[in-house]
Structures are given as C-alpha cells and as structure tokens.
Amino acid sequence: MHRHIPFSSHRQYRFYRGPLATCVANGIQAVNFLGDRFLRKYRSSAGIDELYRHAIDSAFSPEESFLVTGAPHASAYYPRDFAWFYPDVLDPETIMDSEDAVRRVRLLEKSVRLMLEAVRANVVTTTIVPAGSDRYIGVNYFSLPSDTLLGILAGLEQIMRADQRPSSFLAVAQGAYAGRLLLAEYRKDLEKAIFQLAGSLQPFDDNGLTALLCDVTAPRSAATDTRAERRRFVTNACVYATFVRGIRLGVIDQIELEGLLGRTLSQYKKQLLGLFGKHGYIRHSLDSSSEPGASSVALDFVNVHQGFWDLIEVSERALFAATTDLILGEPRFRIPDTSHFLVSTDNPQNKMIHKIAAPAYQGRSCWPTFNVEFADRMLEYDEFSGTDKYRSCARDILRDIRRATETHGGYQELLSERGLKYRTWAYQGAVAHSWFPRFLTVWSRAFGTPLLTGN
C-alpha cells in the first residue's frame, strides 16, 4: 500500500547572525565535538549489507529534522553537503524499501525548505547551527562560503528531478512535486542571492592571464574549508557550477548573468581554466608556495557531481587527465599499498585552530568521498574519450573504500595517512552515514552491478 507524503507545513523559522550569535554557535559546536570525542561508541567491523542498513536507518531516521553527515557534525547543518556528499539520496538503486523511500523524501524536502528559508532571511552561511525550537544561527566556518548556494540548488534539483529515474516508489514522484513547489516559492530569493554572489567576484591578473575570482583578497570556504589559501581552483569552480545550476533550474537568466559578469559564461570558464591550468594541469591555489607538479595539486580538483567539469570537451579532458596522472604517479598521494588517495601531498596552510587540533584534516588525510568523486570523474573521462584508461583505477579506489568501510565498521569521513581512523587529541572523523548512498551509485556505474546483495 502506497503512503502519501505530507509536505512540510510552513513553520516560523528564526535565524540569527552576528558576534553574539556566533559565540553561542561556537559554544554549541565545541560541546558537541568534544562530547563526541570522548563519548562515542564504536561499531565493530561487519559486512557491507549490514553496515548499509544501519547507516540508512541512522541517516534517515524519522527523528531527524535535517539531513546531516553524522557525529560530530550532526548538531549543525552544512548546505554545501547536498552538492558534495549526498547528491544521490533519491537514487532508486540505493533505496532499500518503500519505508526507506518515504523517510528519505520527507527528510530531503524538510532540509531543502529550511535552507531556502535561510536564503530568504539573507543567511547564506557555511553552517546553520540549531539553537532551540525552530531557532537557527548562521555562522561561517572559517570564511565566507563559495559553495553554499551550490549545495542548496543541488538539493532542490535532486528532489525536483527525482522522478526522472525509473522507480517503483510513489514517494519519489511525490517528492518531485514538492520540489517544484519549492522552486516556485523561493525562486526570487535564490535569484537575488546568486546575483549577489556574481557581484562579489573580482578581476585577477596573473601576468596577462585574467579571470574573475571569488577569493582574490581573502579565502572562501568550500568542502575543504580548513584550507586557508586564497585564489583556489575549487572555490571558483564551485561558483561557476552555481551559475550553471541556477540557469538550468530557471532561477537566473543567462543573458542577465553574463551582463553582470561582463563576459559570456563560456568565456568565464575558459578564463578560469586558462588561469589555473596554465601549466597544463590544474593547480590547486595561486596563493600557494608549493613547488610545480604534484605538490601544487589537490584531490578536490574533481569538484562536485554534475559540477564544473564537462569531459565532452577535448581541452577539459586533457587538463583533467594531466592532473589525474600527476596524482596517480606520485607515491606521496597514496596510503601505501592501497588506492586511497590523500587530499594533497603536504598539509596545507591552516588557521591556528586547525594547526593545533587537526593539522592533517584536509591535507595528508584520505577522504573516501573525494575518492568516490575522483573515481566517478575517471569513469566519465573513459566514457567520453571512448577509452578504458582509468576504469581499473576507479574500481580499485572503490574496492578499497569498501574494504575500509567493512574494517572500520562504517563509511568513514576520513582516514589517516596510515589508513586508520583519523583521530587527534581534539577530533575524530565522523561515520558519515548519509554519504553512503553516493558510494553505491558510483559502484554500480563502475562495475555494472549493485553493491548490495539485496538490491
């Protein structure tokens, strides 16, 4: 029997910003992170089917009010994650049964509505921290965001277009209807926020190579938010991807955007690639003192699902392949004897809090989810180039993530450079329950069969 999904009713959300609100948010987060550090109970190793069932029961629990990663991040909401870490929550192949479908649609719709309410309140921040009943604090960790609007658009697009993939779950089609209602209701708020982002870009000149950047004078936050460099590829790729999604959803008009940018969208992207790819590969940051070659590359160059890269284009494939080959050919990028790739060969320029608490958090550590996107872009490269250049490597990456998931008792946020759970005196990585479905989707693409025996 099919169940009807009641769409979220309008609630009176209250959003707060400012120095006092930030202090309160910092206190809430500190208590949560330290509490998780000392009170977490570990789950023992298990088979992949059992771990996945546990993950979705936790991630999409009826008690949840918002889609979150998992402890210790579960006390706050990160809009960027909808683009980076869970773009396949409604992939029918990852849904276990009709009850699972109902819970996913309900939670995704509630999550997207809350983020859109924040945009309406002009709270476009990296993080939203709950502070009581329907009260939320918008705070930026650790600088202004480059990918928050991208995440919101990705979440909205996922629910709107959920019915475009064959599915036997009625809840998915109902969710798509709810998504279209959300777009109609909040289109003007999103349009305003995207044009504000476009208006904040500044010209940058590097010996005659020019481009509009979001972080000319100060760092901007992305999924690798603890890296303190300016003029980063990933932050600016996220801005471009935001414009593309906004146009695709009909939120903004391309001609109006191009008038504001002073160039066509294709010229804007071409200039970004020319600037960051002037050496024939994608350099992570123009603010970095890293030596040329692999030391100047970071794994987050793969960007997000349906984001920056268009591997139909021969020139983009060449840049992608050159950057990928640098990573594959550099032993310092790997956990020894595995296909786990670190974020970078060296730890990045960090703010003081990260140097003290978690220096390798987004440097010499392995994020399985970035590796999943790396594998997915490799598969895209092979598809559009008509070759099998990277398929075996992509499969090796996915096999090693499966092995780590089973060994450590859950889908890890990150691993240390020795392949263990990442832990410091102050921090230990989350078991990222809500990121698990994306892994299943890419596994199916790589191997042509579902990962789970029950699917």
XYZ file of C-alpha atoms in Angstrom, residues 57-378:
322
model
C 18.403 3.741 9.463
C 20.575 6.328 11.213
C 20.841 8.908 8.436
C 17.133 8.927 7.541
C 15.655 8.277 10.955
C 12.136 9.703 11.471
C 13.545 11.585 14.466
C 15.898 13.630 12.273
C 14.789 17.131 11.337
C 17.519 17.703 8.745
C 19.844 15.604 6.616
C 23.259 15.559 8.304
C 26.570 13.743 7.968
C 26.729 12.053 11.354
C 28.500 12.739 14.644
C 30.196 15.000 15.488
C 28.731 17.151 12.697
C 25.160 16.122 13.447
C 24.457 19.165 15.619
C 24.855 21.512 12.656
C 23.711 21.671 9.066
C 26.086 22.161 6.143
C 24.259 23.259 2.966
C 27.291 22.528 0.760
C 26.950 18.815 1.528
C 23.944 18.495 -0.775
C 26.258 19.077 -3.743
C 29.413 17.438 -2.442
C 28.434 14.461 -0.332
C 24.869 13.322 -0.908
C 23.675 14.070 -4.411
C 22.201 10.557 -4.777
C 19.970 10.266 -1.734
C 16.997 9.580 -4.029
C 18.756 7.197 -6.412
C 16.229 4.309 -6.538
C 19.053 1.746 -6.662
C 20.222 2.850 -3.219
C 16.758 2.793 -1.589
C 16.062 -0.342 0.443
C 12.236 -0.375 0.502
C 9.161 1.855 0.379
C 9.538 2.921 4.012
C 13.130 3.999 3.328
C 11.892 5.993 0.309
C 9.272 7.775 2.419
C 11.816 8.745 5.053
C 14.354 9.994 2.515
C 11.869 12.155 0.636
C 10.461 13.587 3.865
C 13.892 14.475 5.215
C 15.228 15.895 1.966
C 12.162 18.105 1.482
C 12.368 19.420 5.057
C 16.092 20.051 4.666
C 15.755 21.957 1.408
C 12.908 24.083 2.779
C 14.960 25.084 5.821
C 17.903 26.074 3.631
C 15.635 28.111 1.380
C 14.154 29.869 4.395
C 17.715 30.766 5.407
C 18.338 32.254 1.948
C 15.120 34.275 2.282
C 16.411 35.592 5.614
C 19.724 36.502 3.900
C 21.585 33.879 5.945
C 23.818 32.355 3.277
C 26.500 30.872 5.509
C 28.673 27.781 5.559
C 26.879 26.387 8.602
C 23.478 26.542 10.278
C 23.513 25.684 13.988
C 20.232 24.835 15.775
C 19.725 26.954 18.894
C 16.341 25.863 20.225
C 12.909 25.213 18.782
C 12.912 26.497 15.162
C 15.763 28.871 16.004
C 18.973 28.749 13.999
C 22.284 30.582 13.958
C 24.071 31.226 10.676
C 27.838 31.148 11.082
C 30.763 30.960 8.668
C 33.410 28.295 9.281
C 36.002 29.518 8.508
C 35.379 32.158 5.899
C 32.589 33.243 3.572
C 31.171 30.344 1.556
C 31.760 29.650 -2.112
C 29.531 26.577 -2.381
C 26.554 27.084 -0.032
C 24.239 28.225 -2.824
C 25.536 25.379 -4.972
C 24.525 22.916 -2.265
C 21.070 24.444 -1.907
C 20.483 24.324 -5.658
C 21.757 20.737 -5.772
C 19.382 19.676 -3.008
C 16.479 21.411 -4.711
C 17.333 19.915 -8.093
C 17.670 16.433 -6.621
C 14.189 16.464 -5.161
C 12.634 18.214 -8.177
C 14.021 15.689 -10.662
C 13.705 12.587 -8.553
C 11.014 11.203 -10.835
C 13.271 11.297 -13.906
C 14.866 7.961 -12.977
C 12.717 4.814 -13.167
C 11.403 3.992 -9.713
C 8.665 1.865 -8.198
C 8.450 4.149 -5.162
C 5.472 6.517 -5.205
C 7.150 8.667 -2.563
C 9.825 9.708 -5.061
C 7.285 11.119 -7.524
C 5.523 12.938 -4.688
C 8.848 14.407 -3.656
C 9.419 15.745 -7.167
C 6.099 17.581 -6.975
C 7.118 19.081 -3.630
C 10.421 20.209 -5.147
C 8.697 22.060 -7.965
C 6.519 23.856 -5.442
C 9.623 24.884 -3.504
C 11.261 26.301 -6.619
C 8.194 28.372 -7.423
C 8.020 29.684 -3.872
C 11.687 30.613 -3.426
C 12.878 31.397 -6.965
C 13.169 35.149 -6.370
C 15.138 34.662 -3.144
C 17.583 32.352 -4.899
C 17.909 34.698 -7.850
C 18.820 37.586 -5.567
C 21.411 35.522 -3.674
C 23.063 34.184 -6.840
C 23.358 37.648 -8.358
C 24.876 38.890 -5.087
C 27.470 36.130 -5.406
C 28.161 37.116 -9.016
C 28.522 40.745 -7.998
C 31.146 39.860 -5.390
C 33.618 38.477 -7.952
C 36.770 40.470 -8.579
C 39.179 40.547 -11.525
C 42.580 38.927 -11.052
C 45.558 39.264 -13.372
C 48.450 36.801 -13.427
C 50.976 38.070 -15.960
C 48.322 38.720 -18.559
C 46.044 35.789 -17.699
C 42.869 37.296 -16.281
C 39.764 35.859 -14.663
C 37.012 36.757 -12.228
C 37.635 35.128 -8.839
C 35.625 34.925 -5.630
C 38.712 34.890 -3.382
C 41.177 37.433 -4.704
C 41.792 39.104 -1.345
C 40.574 36.577 1.234
C 39.935 32.815 1.415
C 36.481 31.446 0.672
C 35.149 28.283 2.233
C 34.350 25.139 0.263
C 34.146 21.471 1.233
C 37.848 21.696 2.046
C 37.063 24.597 4.344
C 40.058 24.486 6.670
C 42.499 25.317 3.874
C 43.374 28.978 4.235
C 44.774 29.703 0.776
C 43.292 32.351 -1.469
C 42.679 32.121 -5.203
C 41.814 28.426 -5.105
C 40.584 26.428 -8.041
C 37.903 24.564 -6.130
C 36.204 27.646 -4.684
C 35.962 29.290 -8.075
C 34.854 26.081 -9.777
C 32.009 25.939 -7.244
C 30.902 29.460 -8.151
C 30.817 28.557 -11.839
C 28.844 25.395 -11.028
C 26.374 27.533 -9.041
C 25.681 29.679 -12.090
C 25.194 26.630 -14.309
C 22.699 25.035 -11.902
C 20.873 28.325 -11.450
C 20.420 28.659 -15.201
C 19.428 25.014 -15.582
C 16.713 25.355 -12.940
C 15.422 28.613 -14.405
C 16.382 30.580 -11.297
C 18.546 33.104 -13.140
C 18.664 34.344 -16.716
C 21.914 33.586 -18.525
C 21.978 36.828 -20.508
C 21.411 38.888 -17.383
C 24.179 36.980 -15.583
C 26.589 37.476 -18.463
C 25.841 41.190 -18.463
C 26.793 41.337 -14.790
C 29.969 39.297 -15.356
C 30.948 41.332 -18.416
C 31.615 38.154 -20.429
C 29.821 35.065 -21.613
C 29.595 32.079 -19.309
C 31.832 30.055 -21.632
C 34.452 32.842 -21.612
C 34.283 32.984 -17.815
C 35.020 29.265 -17.580
C 37.699 29.381 -20.272
C 39.499 32.105 -18.340
C 39.363 30.068 -15.120
C 40.846 27.057 -16.890
C 43.477 29.224 -18.540
C 44.482 30.723 -15.200
C 44.569 27.576 -13.070
C 45.629 25.290 -15.915
C 48.381 27.400 -17.438
C 50.999 24.695 -16.700
C 48.926 22.023 -18.432
C 47.303 20.719 -15.234
C 45.035 22.209 -12.571
C 47.000 23.997 -9.887
C 45.170 23.993 -6.567
C 45.884 27.557 -5.471
C 47.593 30.612 -6.905
C 48.308 31.680 -3.319
C 50.332 28.561 -2.519
C 54.118 28.358 -2.348
C 54.099 24.688 -3.407
C 56.601 23.561 -5.992
C 55.260 22.905 -9.509
C 53.921 19.435 -10.220
C 52.153 17.064 -7.853
C 52.865 19.242 -4.802
C 50.706 22.012 -6.273
C 47.698 19.733 -6.914
C 44.833 18.799 -4.574
C 42.296 15.995 -4.940
C 39.319 18.336 -4.614
C 40.022 19.490 -8.186
C 37.460 16.828 -9.174
C 34.804 19.237 -7.833
C 31.227 18.034 -7.447
C 28.812 15.703 -9.185
C 27.385 17.466 -12.269
C 29.535 20.450 -11.357
C 32.437 22.127 -13.084
C 33.898 19.530 -15.451
C 32.483 18.939 -18.922
C 34.515 15.992 -20.146
C 32.838 16.035 -23.542
C 35.273 18.865 -24.294
C 38.670 17.626 -25.518
C 40.569 20.506 -23.874
C 38.971 19.828 -20.497
C 39.701 16.114 -20.789
C 43.361 16.944 -21.417
C 43.565 19.099 -18.272
C 41.722 16.511 -16.222
C 43.956 13.675 -17.440
C 47.175 15.618 -16.822
C 46.113 16.449 -13.248
C 44.918 12.895 -12.625
C 48.187 11.443 -13.925
C 50.165 13.665 -11.555
C 48.173 12.255 -8.629
C 48.403 8.647 -9.783
C 52.121 8.934 -10.399
C 53.078 10.486 -7.058
C 53.561 7.948 -4.200
C 53.087 10.703 -1.590
C 49.452 10.977 -2.692
C 48.626 7.431 -1.591
C 48.225 5.498 1.590
C 50.910 2.836 0.998
C 49.778 -0.354 -0.748
C 46.267 0.997 -1.391
C 44.279 3.074 -3.861
C 43.308 5.531 -1.123
C 44.374 8.981 -2.294
C 45.153 11.810 0.129
C 43.809 15.324 -0.324
C 47.316 16.643 -1.008
C 50.950 15.633 -0.713
C 51.548 18.066 2.140
C 49.426 19.613 4.861
C 48.028 22.963 3.758
C 48.258 26.452 5.115
C 45.810 26.272 8.037
C 44.380 28.628 10.572
C 45.863 28.291 14.051
C 42.957 26.285 15.466
C 43.488 23.567 12.860
C 47.258 23.515 13.264
C 46.665 22.723 16.917
C 43.592 20.482 16.742
C 43.682 18.635 13.398
C 46.643 19.634 11.204
C 46.154 16.963 8.526
C 42.379 17.272 8.391
C 42.321 18.377 4.761
C 45.898 17.718 3.753
C 47.659 14.417 4.354
C 44.453 12.540 5.050
C 42.186 10.455 2.850
C 38.538 11.387 2.357
C 36.696 8.399 0.890
C 34.026 10.668 -0.568
C 36.583 12.741 -2.527
C 37.985 9.438 -3.773
C 34.484 8.426 -4.879
C 34.195 11.630 -6.923
C 37.703 11.032 -8.297
C 36.590 7.576 -9.440
C 33.365 8.967 -10.931
C 35.218 11.608 -12.955
C 37.589 8.879 -14.182
